[in-house]
Coordinates of N, CA and C in Angstrom, one line a residue:
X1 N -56.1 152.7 89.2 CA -56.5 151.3 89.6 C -57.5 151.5 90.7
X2 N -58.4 150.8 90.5 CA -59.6 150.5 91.8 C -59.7 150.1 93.2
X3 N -60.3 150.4 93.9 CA -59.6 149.3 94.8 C -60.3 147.6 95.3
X4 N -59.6 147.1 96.2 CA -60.3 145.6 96.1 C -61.1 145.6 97.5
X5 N -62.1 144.9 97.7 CA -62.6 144.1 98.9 C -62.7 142.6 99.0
X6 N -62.2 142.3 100.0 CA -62.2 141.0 100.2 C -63.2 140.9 100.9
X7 N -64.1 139.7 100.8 CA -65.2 140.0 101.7 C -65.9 137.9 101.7
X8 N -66.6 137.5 102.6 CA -67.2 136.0 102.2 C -68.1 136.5 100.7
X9 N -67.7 135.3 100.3 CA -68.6 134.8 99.2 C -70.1 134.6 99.6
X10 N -71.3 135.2 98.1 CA -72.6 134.6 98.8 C -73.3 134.0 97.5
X11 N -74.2 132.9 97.8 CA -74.5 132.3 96.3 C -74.4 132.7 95.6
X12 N -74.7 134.4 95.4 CA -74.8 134.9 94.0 C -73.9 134.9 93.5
X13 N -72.7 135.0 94.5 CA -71.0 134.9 93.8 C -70.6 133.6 93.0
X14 N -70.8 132.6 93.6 CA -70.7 131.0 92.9 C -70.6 131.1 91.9
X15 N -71.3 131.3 90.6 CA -71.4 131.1 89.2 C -69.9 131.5 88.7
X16 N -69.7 133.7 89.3 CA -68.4 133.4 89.0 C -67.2 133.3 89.2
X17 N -67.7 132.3 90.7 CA -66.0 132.2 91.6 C -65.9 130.6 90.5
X18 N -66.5 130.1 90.0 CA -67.1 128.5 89.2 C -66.2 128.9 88.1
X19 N -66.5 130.2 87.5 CA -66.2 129.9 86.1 C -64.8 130.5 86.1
X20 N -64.2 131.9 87.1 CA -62.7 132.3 87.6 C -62.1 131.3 87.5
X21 N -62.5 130.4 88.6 CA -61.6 129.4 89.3 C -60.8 128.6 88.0
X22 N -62.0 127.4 87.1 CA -61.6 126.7 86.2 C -60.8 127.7 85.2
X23 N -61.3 128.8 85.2 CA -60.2 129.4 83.7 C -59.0 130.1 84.6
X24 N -58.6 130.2 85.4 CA -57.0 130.5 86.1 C -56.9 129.1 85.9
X25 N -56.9 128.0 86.3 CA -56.7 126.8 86.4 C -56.2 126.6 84.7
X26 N -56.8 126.9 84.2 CA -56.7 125.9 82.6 C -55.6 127.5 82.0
X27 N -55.7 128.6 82.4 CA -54.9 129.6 81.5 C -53.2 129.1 82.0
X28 N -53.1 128.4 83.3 CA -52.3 128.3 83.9 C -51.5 126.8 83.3
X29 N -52.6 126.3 82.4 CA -52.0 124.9 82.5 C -52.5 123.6 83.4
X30 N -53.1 123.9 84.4 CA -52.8 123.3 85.3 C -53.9 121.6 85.2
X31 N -55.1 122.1 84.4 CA -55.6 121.2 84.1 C -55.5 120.4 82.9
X32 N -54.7 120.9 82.2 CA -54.5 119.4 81.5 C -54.1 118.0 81.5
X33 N -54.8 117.2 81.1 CA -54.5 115.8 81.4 C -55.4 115.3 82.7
X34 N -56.1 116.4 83.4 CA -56.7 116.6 84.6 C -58.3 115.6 84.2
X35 N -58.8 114.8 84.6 CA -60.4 114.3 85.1 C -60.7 114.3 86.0
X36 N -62.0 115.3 86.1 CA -62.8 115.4 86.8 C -62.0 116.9 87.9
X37 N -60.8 117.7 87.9 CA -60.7 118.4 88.6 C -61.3 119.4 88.6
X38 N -61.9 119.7 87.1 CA -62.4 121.6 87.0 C -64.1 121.3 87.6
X39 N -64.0 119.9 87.5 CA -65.9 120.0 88.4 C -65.8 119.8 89.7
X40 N -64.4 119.7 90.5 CA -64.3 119.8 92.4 C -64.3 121.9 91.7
X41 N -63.4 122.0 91.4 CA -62.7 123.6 91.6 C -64.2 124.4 91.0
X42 N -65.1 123.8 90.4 CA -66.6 125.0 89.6 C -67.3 124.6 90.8
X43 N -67.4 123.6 91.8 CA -68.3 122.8 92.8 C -68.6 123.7 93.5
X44 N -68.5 125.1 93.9 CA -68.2 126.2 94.7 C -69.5 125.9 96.3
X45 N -70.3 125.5 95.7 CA -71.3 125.1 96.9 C -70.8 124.5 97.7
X46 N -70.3 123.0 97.1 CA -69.4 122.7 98.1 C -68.4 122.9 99.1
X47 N -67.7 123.7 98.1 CA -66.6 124.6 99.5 C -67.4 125.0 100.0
X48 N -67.9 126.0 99.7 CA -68.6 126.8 100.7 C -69.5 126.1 101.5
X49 N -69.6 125.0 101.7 CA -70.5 123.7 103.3 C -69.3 123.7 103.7
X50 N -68.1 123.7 103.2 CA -66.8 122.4 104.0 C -65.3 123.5 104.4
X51 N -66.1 124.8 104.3 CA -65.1 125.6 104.1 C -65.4 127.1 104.2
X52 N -64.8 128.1 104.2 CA -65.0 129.7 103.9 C -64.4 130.4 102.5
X53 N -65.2 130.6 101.5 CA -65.2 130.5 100.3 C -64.8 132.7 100.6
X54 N -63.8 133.1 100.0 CA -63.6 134.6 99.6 C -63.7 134.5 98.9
X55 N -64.1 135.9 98.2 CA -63.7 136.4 96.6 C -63.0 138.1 97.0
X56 N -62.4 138.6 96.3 CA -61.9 139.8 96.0 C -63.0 140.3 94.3
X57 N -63.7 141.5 95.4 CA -64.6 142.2 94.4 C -63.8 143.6 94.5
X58 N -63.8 144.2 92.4 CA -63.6 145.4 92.5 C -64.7 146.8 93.1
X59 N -64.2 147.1 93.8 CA -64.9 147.9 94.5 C -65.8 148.7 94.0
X60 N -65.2 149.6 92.6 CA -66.0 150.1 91.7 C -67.4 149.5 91.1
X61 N -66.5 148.4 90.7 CA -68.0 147.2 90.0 C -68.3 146.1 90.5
X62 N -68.1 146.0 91.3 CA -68.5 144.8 92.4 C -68.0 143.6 91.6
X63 N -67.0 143.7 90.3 CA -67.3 142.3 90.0 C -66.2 141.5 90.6
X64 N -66.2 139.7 90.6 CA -65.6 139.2 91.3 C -64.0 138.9 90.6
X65 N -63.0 139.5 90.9 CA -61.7 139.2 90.6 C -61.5 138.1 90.7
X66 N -61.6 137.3 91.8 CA -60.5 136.2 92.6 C -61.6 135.6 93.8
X67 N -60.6 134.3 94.1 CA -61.3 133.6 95.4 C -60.3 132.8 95.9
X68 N -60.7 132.1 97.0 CA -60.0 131.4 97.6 C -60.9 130.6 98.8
X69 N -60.5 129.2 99.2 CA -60.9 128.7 100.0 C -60.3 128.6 101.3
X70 N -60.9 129.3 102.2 CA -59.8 128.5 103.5 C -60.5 127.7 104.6
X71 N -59.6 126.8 105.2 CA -60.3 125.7 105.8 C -59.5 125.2 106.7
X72 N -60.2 124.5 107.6 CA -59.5 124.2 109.2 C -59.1 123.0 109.3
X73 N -58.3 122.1 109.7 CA -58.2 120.2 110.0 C -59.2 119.9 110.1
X74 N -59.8 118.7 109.6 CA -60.5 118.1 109.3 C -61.8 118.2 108.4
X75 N -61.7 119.0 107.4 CA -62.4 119.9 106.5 C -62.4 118.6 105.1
X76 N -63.1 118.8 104.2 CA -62.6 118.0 103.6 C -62.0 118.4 102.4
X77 N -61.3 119.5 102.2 CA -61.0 120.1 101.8 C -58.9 120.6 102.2
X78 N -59.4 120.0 103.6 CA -57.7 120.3 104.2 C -57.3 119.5 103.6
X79 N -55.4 119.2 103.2 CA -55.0 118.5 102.7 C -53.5 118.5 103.5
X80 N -53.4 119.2 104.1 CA -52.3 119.3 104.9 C -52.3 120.3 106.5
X81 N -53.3 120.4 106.4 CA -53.2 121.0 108.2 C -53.1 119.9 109.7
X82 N -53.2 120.5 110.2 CA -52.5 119.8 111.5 C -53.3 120.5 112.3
X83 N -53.2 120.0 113.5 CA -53.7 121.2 115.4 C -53.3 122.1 115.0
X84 N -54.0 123.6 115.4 CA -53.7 124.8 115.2 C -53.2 125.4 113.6
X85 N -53.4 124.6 112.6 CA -53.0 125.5 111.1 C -54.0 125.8 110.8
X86 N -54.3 126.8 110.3 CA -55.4 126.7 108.9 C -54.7 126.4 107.6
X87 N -55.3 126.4 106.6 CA -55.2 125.9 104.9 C -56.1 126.3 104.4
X88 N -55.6 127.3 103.1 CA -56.4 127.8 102.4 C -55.7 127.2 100.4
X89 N -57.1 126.8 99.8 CA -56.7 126.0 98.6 C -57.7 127.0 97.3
X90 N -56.9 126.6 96.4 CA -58.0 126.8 95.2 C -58.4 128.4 95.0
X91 N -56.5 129.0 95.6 CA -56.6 130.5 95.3 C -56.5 130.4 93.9
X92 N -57.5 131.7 93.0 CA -58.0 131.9 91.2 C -58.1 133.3 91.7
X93 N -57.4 133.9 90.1 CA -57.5 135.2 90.0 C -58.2 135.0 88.5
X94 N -59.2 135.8 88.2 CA -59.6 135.8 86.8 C -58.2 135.9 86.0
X95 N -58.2 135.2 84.6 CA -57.1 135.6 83.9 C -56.9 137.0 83.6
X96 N -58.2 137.3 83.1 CA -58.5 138.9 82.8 C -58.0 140.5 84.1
X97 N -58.2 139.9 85.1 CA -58.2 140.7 86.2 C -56.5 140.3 86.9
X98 N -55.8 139.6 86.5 CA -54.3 139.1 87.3 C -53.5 140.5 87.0
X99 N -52.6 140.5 88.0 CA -51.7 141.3 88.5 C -52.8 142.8 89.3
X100 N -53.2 142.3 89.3 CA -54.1 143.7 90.2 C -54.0 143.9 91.6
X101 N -53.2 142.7 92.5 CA -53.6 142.3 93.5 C -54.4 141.7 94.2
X102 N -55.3 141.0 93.2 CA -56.1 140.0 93.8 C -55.8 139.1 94.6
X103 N -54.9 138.5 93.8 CA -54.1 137.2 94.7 C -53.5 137.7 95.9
X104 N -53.1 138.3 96.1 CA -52.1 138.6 97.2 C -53.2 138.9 98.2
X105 N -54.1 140.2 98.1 CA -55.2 140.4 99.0 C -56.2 139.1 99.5
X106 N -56.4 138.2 98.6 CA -57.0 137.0 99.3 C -55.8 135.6 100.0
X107 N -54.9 136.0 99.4 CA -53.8 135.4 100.5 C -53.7 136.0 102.1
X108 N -53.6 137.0 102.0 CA -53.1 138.0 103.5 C -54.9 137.5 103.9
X109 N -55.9 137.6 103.2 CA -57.4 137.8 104.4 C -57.0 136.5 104.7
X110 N -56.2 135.4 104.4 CA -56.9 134.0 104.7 C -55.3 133.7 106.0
X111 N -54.6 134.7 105.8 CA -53.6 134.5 107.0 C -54.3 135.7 108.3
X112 N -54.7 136.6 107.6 CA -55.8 137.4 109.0 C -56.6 136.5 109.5
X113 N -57.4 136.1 108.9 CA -58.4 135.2 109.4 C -58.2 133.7 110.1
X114 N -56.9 133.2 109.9 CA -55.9 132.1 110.9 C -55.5 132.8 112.1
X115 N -54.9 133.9 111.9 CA -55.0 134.7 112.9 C -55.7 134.9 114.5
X116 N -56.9 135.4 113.5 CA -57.5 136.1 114.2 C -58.4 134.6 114.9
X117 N -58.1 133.5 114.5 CA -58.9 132.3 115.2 C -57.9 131.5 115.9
X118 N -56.7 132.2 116.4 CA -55.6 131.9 117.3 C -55.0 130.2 116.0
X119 N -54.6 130.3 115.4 CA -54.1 129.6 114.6 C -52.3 129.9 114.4
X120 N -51.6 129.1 114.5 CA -49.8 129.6 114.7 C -49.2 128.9 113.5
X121 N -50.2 128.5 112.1 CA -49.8 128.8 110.9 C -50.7 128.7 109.9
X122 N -50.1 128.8 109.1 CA -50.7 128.6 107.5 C -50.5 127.4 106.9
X123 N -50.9 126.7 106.7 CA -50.1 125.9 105.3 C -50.6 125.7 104.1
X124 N -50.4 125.5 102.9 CA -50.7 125.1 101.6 C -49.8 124.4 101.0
X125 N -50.9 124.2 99.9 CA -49.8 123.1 98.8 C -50.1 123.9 97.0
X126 N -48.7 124.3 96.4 CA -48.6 124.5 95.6 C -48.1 123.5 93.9
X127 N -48.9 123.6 93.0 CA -48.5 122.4 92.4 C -47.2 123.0 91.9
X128 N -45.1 121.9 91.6 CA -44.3 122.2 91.3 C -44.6 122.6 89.3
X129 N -43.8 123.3 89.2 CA -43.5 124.3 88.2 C -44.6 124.4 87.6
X130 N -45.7 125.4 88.1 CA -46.8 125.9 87.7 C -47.4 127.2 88.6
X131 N -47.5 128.1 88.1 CA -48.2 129.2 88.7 C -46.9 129.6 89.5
X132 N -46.2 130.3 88.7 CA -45.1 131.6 88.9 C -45.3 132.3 89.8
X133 N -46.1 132.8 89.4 CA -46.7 134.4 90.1 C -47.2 133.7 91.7
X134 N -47.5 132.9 92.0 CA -48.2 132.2 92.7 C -47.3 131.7 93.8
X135 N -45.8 131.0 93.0 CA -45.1 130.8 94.4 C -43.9 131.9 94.6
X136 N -44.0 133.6 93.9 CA -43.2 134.4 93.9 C -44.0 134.5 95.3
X137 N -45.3 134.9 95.0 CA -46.1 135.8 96.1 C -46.0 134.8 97.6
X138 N -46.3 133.8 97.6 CA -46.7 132.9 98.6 C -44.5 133.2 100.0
X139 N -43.5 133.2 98.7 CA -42.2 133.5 98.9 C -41.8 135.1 99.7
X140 N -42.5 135.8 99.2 CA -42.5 137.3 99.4 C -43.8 137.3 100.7
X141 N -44.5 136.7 100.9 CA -45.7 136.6 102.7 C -44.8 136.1 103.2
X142 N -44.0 135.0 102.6 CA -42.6 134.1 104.2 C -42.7 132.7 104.1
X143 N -43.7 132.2 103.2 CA -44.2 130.9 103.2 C -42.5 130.2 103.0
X144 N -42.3 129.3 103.5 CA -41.5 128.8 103.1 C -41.6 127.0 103.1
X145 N -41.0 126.4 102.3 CA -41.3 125.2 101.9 C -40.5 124.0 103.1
X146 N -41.5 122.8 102.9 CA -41.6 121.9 104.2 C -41.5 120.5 103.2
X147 N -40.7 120.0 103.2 CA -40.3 118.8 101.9 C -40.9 117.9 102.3
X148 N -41.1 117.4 103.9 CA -42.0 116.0 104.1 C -42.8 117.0 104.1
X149 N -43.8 117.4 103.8 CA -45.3 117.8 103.4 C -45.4 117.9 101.6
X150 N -44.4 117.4 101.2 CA -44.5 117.0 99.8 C -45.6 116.3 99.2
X151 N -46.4 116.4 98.0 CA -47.2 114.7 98.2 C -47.5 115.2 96.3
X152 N -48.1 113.7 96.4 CA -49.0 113.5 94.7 C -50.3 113.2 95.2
X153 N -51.1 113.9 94.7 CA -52.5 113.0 94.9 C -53.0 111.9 93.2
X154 N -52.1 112.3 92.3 CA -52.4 111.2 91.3 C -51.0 111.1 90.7
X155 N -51.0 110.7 89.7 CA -49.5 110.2 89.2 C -49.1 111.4 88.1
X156 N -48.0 112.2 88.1 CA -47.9 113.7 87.3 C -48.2 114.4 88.0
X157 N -48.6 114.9 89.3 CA -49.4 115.9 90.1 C -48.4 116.2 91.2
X158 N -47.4 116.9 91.0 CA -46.2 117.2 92.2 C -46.7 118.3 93.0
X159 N -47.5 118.8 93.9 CA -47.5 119.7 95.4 C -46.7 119.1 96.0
X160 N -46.6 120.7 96.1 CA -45.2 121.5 97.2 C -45.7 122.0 98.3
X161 N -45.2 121.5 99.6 CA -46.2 122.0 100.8 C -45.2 123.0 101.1
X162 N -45.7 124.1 102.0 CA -45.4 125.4 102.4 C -45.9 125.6 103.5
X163 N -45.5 126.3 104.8 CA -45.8 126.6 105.7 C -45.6 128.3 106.0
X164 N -46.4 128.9 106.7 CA -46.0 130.1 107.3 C -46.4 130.7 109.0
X165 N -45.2 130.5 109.2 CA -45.6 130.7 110.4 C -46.2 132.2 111.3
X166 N -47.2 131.9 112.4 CA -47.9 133.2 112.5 C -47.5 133.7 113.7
X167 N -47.0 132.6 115.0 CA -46.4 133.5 116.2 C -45.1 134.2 115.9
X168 N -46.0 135.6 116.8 CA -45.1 136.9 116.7 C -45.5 137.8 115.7
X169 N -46.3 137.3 114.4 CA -47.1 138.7 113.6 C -47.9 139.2 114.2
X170 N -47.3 140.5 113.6 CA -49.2 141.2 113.9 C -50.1 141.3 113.1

């Protein structure tokens, strides 16, 4: 096995953090019945003005595994942070590249990087019964679930808010 780098995204990455993102999204299910979401999640420019856009490249071939957005209150992109959280959304592991660690390594850089900007949590929102692998891993970092941070943003769309708290890690 190779190893990963997590590292910021740079335009050249875009096309395939664009096309990752929508096909985790749709291998997952998650888009169907969905308008207009796979052109916010391909938008990648946009995150990256409103946000800090990662990817996980294999080290060997530079190519891009995975990404993830993280973002501070008032981002437009946050959907659930508060004073002092960050939030990181729109973690995608290629379908092709999953279980390698991608996901996990761009979870941990986006809790270093809350961290390291004096932030005393995490939070995200995961959609209910979708992406397995997704709320094993989020379960196994400590995330644990926060029920009034529940929400729908349309009607069928259940997120599950989670929190992780950072005072006292190293």
């Amino acid at each position: 096995m190779t190893g990963l780098l997590v590292r910021p995204a740079t335009s050249a990455d875009f096309a395939a953090v664009a096309r990752l993102t929508v096909a985790a999204y749709e291998a997952d299910g998650q888009l169907k019945g969905e308008h207009g979401y796979a052109e916010v999640l391909a938008d990648v420019t946009h995150r990256a003005t409103h946000g800090e856009v990662l990817v996980a490249v294999d080290e060997a071939t530079g190519e891009v595994l995975g990404s993830v957005t993280f973002v501070l209150p008032g981002s437009p992109y946050a959907e659930l942070s508060g004073p002092g959280e960050a939030e990181f959304r729109m973690l995608a592991v290629d379908p092709a590249a999953q279980g390698r660690g991608a996901g996990a390594a761009l979870a941990r850089a986006c809790v270093e990087r809350a961290a390291a900007l004096g932030c005393t949590a995490v939070v995200i929102c995961v959609r209910g019964g979708f992406a397995a692998p997704a709320h094993r891993l989020y379960e196994r970092m400590g995330f644990v679930r926060l029920r009034e941070k529940d929400w729908s943003p349309v009607p069928g769309v259940d997120l599950l808010g989670l929190r992780l708290e950072l005072t006292g890690q190293s």
